[in-house]
Structure formats: structure tokens, C-alpha cells
Coordinates of C-alpha atoms in Angstrom, one line a residue:
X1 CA -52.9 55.6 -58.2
X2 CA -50.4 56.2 -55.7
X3 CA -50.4 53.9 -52.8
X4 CA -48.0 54.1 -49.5
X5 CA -47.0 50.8 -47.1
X6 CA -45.8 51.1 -43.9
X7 CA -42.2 49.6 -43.4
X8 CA -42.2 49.3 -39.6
X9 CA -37.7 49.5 -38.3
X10 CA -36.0 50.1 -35.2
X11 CA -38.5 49.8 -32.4
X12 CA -41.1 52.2 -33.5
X13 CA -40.6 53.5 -36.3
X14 CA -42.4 53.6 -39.7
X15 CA -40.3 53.8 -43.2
X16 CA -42.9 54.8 -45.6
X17 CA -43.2 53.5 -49.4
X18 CA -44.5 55.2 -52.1
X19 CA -44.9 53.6 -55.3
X20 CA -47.5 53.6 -58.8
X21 CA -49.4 50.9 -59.7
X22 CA -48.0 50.8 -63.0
X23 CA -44.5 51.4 -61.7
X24 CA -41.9 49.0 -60.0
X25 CA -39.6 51.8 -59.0
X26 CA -40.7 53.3 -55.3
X27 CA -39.5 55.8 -53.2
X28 CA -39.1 55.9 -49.1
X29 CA -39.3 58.5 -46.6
X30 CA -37.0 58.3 -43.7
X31 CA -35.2 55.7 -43.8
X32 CA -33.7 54.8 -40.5
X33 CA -32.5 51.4 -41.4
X34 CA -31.6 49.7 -44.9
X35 CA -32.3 46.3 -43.9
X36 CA -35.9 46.3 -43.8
X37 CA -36.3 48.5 -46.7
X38 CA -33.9 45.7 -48.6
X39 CA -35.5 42.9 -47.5
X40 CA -39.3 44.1 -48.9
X41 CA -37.0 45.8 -52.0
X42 CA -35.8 42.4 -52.7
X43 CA -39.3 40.7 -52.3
X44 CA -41.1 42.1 -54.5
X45 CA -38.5 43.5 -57.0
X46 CA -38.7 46.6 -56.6
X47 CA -36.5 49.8 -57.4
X48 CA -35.6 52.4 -55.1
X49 CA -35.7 55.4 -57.4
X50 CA -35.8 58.1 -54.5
X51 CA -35.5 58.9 -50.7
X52 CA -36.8 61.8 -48.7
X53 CA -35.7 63.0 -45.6
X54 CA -37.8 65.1 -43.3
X55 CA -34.0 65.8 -40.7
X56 CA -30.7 64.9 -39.6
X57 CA -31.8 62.2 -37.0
X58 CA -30.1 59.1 -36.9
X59 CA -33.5 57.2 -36.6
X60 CA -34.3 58.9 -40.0
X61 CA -31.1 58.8 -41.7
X62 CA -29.1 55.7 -40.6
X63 CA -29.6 53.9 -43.3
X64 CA -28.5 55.9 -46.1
X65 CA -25.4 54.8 -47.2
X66 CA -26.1 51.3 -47.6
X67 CA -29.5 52.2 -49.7
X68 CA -27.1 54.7 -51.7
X69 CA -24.6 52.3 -52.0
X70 CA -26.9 49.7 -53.0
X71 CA -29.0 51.3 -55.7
X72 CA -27.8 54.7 -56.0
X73 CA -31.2 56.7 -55.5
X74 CA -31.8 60.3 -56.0
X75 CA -32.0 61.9 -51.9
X76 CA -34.1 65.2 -51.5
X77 CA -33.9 66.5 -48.0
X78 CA -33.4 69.7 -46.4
X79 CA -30.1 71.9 -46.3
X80 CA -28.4 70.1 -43.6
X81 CA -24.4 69.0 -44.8
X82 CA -24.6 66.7 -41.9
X83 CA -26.8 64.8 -43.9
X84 CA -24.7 62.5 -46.2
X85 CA -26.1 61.9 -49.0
X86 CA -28.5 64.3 -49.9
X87 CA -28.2 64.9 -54.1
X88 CA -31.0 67.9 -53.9
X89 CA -31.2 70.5 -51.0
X90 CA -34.9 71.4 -50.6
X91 CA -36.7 74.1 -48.3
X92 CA -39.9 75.7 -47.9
X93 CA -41.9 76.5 -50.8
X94 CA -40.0 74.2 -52.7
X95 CA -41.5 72.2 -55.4
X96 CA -40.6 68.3 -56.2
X97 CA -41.9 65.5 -58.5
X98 CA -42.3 62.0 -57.1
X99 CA -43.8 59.4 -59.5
X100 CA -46.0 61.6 -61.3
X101 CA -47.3 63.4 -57.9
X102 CA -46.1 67.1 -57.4
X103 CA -44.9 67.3 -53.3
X104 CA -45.1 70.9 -52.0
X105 CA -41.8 71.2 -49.3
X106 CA -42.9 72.6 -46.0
X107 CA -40.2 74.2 -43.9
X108 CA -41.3 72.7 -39.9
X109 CA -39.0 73.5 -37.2
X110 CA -39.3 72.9 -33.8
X111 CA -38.2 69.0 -33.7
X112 CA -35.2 70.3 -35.6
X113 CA -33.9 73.3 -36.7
X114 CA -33.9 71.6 -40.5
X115 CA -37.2 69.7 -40.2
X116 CA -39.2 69.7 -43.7
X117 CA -42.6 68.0 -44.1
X118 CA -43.6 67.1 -47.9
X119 CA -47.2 67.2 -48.6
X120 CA -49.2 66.5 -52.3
X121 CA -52.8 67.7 -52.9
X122 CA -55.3 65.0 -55.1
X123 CA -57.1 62.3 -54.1
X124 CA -55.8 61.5 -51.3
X125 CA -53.7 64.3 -50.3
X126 CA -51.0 63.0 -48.2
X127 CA -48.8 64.5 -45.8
X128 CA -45.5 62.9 -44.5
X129 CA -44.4 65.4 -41.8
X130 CA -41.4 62.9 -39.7
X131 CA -41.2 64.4 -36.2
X132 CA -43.3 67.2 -36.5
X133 CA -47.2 66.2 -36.1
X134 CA -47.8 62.6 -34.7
X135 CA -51.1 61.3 -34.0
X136 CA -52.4 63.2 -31.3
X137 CA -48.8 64.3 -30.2
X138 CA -46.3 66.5 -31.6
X139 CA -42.2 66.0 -31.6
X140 CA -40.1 67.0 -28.5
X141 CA -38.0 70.3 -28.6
X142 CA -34.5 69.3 -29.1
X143 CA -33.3 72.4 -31.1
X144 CA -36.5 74.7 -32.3
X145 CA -38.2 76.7 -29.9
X146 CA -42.3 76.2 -28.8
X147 CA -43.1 79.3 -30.7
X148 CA -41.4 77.4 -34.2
X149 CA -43.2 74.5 -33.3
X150 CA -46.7 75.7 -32.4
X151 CA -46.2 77.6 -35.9
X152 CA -45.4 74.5 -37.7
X153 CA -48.1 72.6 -36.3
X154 CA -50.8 75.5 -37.4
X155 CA -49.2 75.5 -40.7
X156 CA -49.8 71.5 -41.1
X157 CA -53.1 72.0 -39.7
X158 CA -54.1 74.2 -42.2
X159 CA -54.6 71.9 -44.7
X160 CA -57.5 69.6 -46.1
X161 CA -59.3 67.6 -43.3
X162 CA -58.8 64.8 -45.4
X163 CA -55.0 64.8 -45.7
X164 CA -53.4 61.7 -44.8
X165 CA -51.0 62.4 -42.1
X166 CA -48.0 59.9 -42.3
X167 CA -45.7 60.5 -39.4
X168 CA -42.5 58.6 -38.5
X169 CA -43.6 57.1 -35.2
X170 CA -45.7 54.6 -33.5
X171 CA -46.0 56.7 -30.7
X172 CA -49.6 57.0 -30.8
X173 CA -51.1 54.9 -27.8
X174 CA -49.1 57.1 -25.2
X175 CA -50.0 60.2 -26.9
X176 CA -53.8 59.3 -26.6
X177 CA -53.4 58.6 -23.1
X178 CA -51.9 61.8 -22.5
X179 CA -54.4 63.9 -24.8
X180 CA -57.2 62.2 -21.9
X181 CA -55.2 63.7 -19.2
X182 CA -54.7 67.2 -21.4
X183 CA -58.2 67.3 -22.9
X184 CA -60.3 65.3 -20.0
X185 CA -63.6 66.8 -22.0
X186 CA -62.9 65.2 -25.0
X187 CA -65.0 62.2 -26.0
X188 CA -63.1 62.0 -29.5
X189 CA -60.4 61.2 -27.6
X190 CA -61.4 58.5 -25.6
X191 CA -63.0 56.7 -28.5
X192 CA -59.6 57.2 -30.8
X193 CA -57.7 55.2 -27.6
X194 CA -59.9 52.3 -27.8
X195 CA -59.4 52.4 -31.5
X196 CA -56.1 52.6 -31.2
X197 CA -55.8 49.6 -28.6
X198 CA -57.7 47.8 -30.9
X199 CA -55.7 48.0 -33.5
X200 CA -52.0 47.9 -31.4
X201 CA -53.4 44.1 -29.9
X202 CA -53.4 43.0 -33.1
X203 CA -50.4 44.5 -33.9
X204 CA -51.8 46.9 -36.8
X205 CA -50.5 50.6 -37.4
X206 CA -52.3 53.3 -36.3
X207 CA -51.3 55.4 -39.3
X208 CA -52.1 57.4 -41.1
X209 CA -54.3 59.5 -39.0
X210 CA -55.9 63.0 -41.0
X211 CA -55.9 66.4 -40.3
X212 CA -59.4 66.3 -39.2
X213 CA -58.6 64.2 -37.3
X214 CA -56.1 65.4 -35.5
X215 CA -58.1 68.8 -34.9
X216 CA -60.3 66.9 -32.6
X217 CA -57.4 64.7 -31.0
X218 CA -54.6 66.7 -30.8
X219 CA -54.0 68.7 -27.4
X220 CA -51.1 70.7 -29.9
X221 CA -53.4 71.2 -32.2
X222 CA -56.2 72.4 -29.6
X223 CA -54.9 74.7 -27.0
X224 CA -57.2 77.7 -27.3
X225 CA -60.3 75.0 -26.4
X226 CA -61.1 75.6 -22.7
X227 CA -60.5 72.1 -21.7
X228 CA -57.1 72.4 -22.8
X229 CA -56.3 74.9 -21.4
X230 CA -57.9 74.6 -17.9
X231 CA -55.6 71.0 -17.6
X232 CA -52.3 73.3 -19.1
X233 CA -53.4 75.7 -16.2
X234 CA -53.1 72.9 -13.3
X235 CA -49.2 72.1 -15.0
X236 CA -48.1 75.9 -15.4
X237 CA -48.6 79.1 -17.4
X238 CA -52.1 79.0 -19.7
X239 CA -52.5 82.7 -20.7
X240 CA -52.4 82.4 -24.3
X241 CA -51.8 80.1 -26.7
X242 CA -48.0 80.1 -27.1
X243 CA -48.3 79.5 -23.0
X244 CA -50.5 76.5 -23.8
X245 CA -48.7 74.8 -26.1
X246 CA -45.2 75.3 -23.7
X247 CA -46.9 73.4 -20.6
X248 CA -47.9 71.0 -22.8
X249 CA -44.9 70.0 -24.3
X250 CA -42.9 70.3 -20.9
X251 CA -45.8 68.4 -19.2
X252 CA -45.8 65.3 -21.8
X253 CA -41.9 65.0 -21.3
X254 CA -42.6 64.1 -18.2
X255 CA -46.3 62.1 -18.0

């Protein structure tokens, strides 16, 4: 059985570990910062055996080097040579092994040009997708355009309701809050925020959400809904969905 622990670094981001039951050696997804991963390494003696990398970001890569240096892990991330490190180039449609689990490689630009999103089917299916699809949010735009991202994020939302969505933030408080100002008609989302308080008071991680979950949360996820799209009309241009999505994500980077 595969099992995955939140490793939270930096101020709000979440390193996540995969490892067997019958295994000691683990693998980690983004790995911003070494020490942390270390530290929990060390604990409970554990092996690294393998890194993924969703992109080039700092906050996802910055700790590399000293988690290569220190236990010389095979890195499987996408075709970016400004990643150091990387020891297999991987792109959409791509097929990996990790522990026994096959991972599907998901090409999802819009973050990033190079963003990548691994996802495994089974019980449960699980999804770690970086920047690309947060609990009821979606990354900013610093290279892709609205049209790669509201792509991506149909792509991801294509899969099983029940995939667990692991994304690289703790971001997911603010995006609620936004969502009730996006989707003002949405009781599902007003019921997630108190959730989410909830659990954010006592300090717990709001992750993973699912994809069912986000269907009903997710303002990206839901602008051909009237709601949505009456509160994208009030911020600018609503005429289709591609529209939508753009005043959402302009409207967000500045809520």
C-alpha cells in the first residue's frame, strides 16, 4: 500500500513522500528545501530512492543538490536543462515506475511552460499536479497562456472523482474565499471554508483535496456555471469560457 506524508517547507509549501509499507526507500515530489526532507530522512531511516519535479521553480527545485549530493537519487522531471539534476527527461504521455505504482506523465502548461503533473490510477488514484490545480485555485500565469492553462486544468479534471489531488501549496484558505466572491451561489463552497478553517486553526493540511471535489469548488474548474460567470461578468469579459477563466485569473491576482 502506498501511502504519501505531507513534508510542509518554506512558508507554504508541501514536499510530498511516497513510500511502501514494506519498503524503507521513499521518493519526494518537489523538493524546495533539503533540510526538512533530511531531517524526517534521518528520523525514520529512510532512503531517498527518487525525486520528481513537476518545474523549474526555485520553490520546487531548491533543494536538489544537497538531496543529490547527499544520497544520490534517481530525478525524473520534465525537459527543462535549467533544471540541474534531472537523470531522466519526461513529457506527456510518458510512462514511469515508482515503488511498484505505474505514474502516467501529464504535460500542464500554463504555470510554466515545462509544468508536468504525474498521476497513477488504483486504489487510491493520486495525482500530484505542483502549480497547476490547487484546492479551489489554479497557479498564476507566469509563462503559459490562459488558453494552456484552462486546457490543463480540463485535462486534470478529467479524471476519477476520486483521485487524490496533491498540490504543492497551502494556498487553500485564500482560494476558498475567493471562490465565495467568484461563485457567490455555491453552498459547497462555503461549507469547504469552514472546513478548511477548521482544520488551518489547528494547524492541519488541507490536502489532498479530489477531483470531485474540486468540480464543485473550483471557480477554474467551473466557469461555464452561471454563477461563475455572472461574478467574471462584473470583473470583465464572460462570453465564453476561455473569457471566463481570463477574468478569473486576472481578478484573483488582485482580490
Amino acid at each position: 500500500m502506498m501511502s504519501v506524508t505531507p513534508i510542509p517547507a518554506l512558508s507554504d509549501n508541501y514536499i510530498w513522500l511516497l513510500r511502501q509499507d514494506t519498503s524503507q526507500s521513499v521518493c519526494v515530489v518537489d523538493p524546495g528545501d533539503a533540510d526538512p526532507v533530511i531531517e524526517l530522512l534521518e528520523r525514520e531511516s529512510l532512503t531517498l530512492d527518487t525525486i520528481l519535479i513537476t518545474h523549474h521553480h526555485h520553490d520546487h527545485t531548491g533543494g536538489l543538490a544537497k538531496l543529490i549530493k547527499r544520497y544520490s537519487p534517481h530525478v525524473i522531471g520534465p525537459e527543462n536543462p535549467t533544471i540541474k539534476g534531472i537523470s531522466q527527461a519526461v513529457g506527456e504521455g510518458d510512462q514511469i515506475r515508482i515503488m511498484g505504482r505505474l505514474f502516467e506523465v501529464m504535460a500542464t502548461p500554463g504555470h510554466t511552460l515545462d509544468h508536468i503533473s504525474f498521476y497513477t490510477p488504483g486504489i487510491p488514484a493520486l495525482l500530484f499536479c505542483g502549480d497547476t490545480l490547487f484546492c479551489a485555485g489554479c497557479g498564476r500565469l507566469f509563462e503559459g497562456s490562459p488558453e494552456q492553462m484552462h486546457t490543463s486544468l480540463n485535462k486534470l479534471a478529467e479524471l476519477p472523482d476520486d483521485t487524490l489531488v496533491f498540490a504543492a501549496h497551502e494556498y487553500t484558505q485564500a482560494n476558498l474565499v475567493f471562490a465565495q466572491a467568484a461563485d457567490p451561489e455555491n453552498d459547497d463552497v462555503t461549507y469547504a471554508l469552514k472546513e478548511c478553517e477548521k482544520a488551518r486553526a489547528l494547524d492541519r493540511p488541507t490536502l489532498p483535496s479530489t477531483i470531485g471535489r474540486e468540480l464543485k469548488i473550483n471557480p477554474y474548474l467551473r466557469v461555464s456555471t452561471p454563477s461563475v460567470r455572472n461574478a467574471a461578468g462584473e470583473q470583465g469579459a464572460n462570453d465564453n469560457d476561455i473569457a471566463t477563466f481570463t477574468t478569473l485569473r486576472e481578478w484573483k491576482n488582485r482580490f
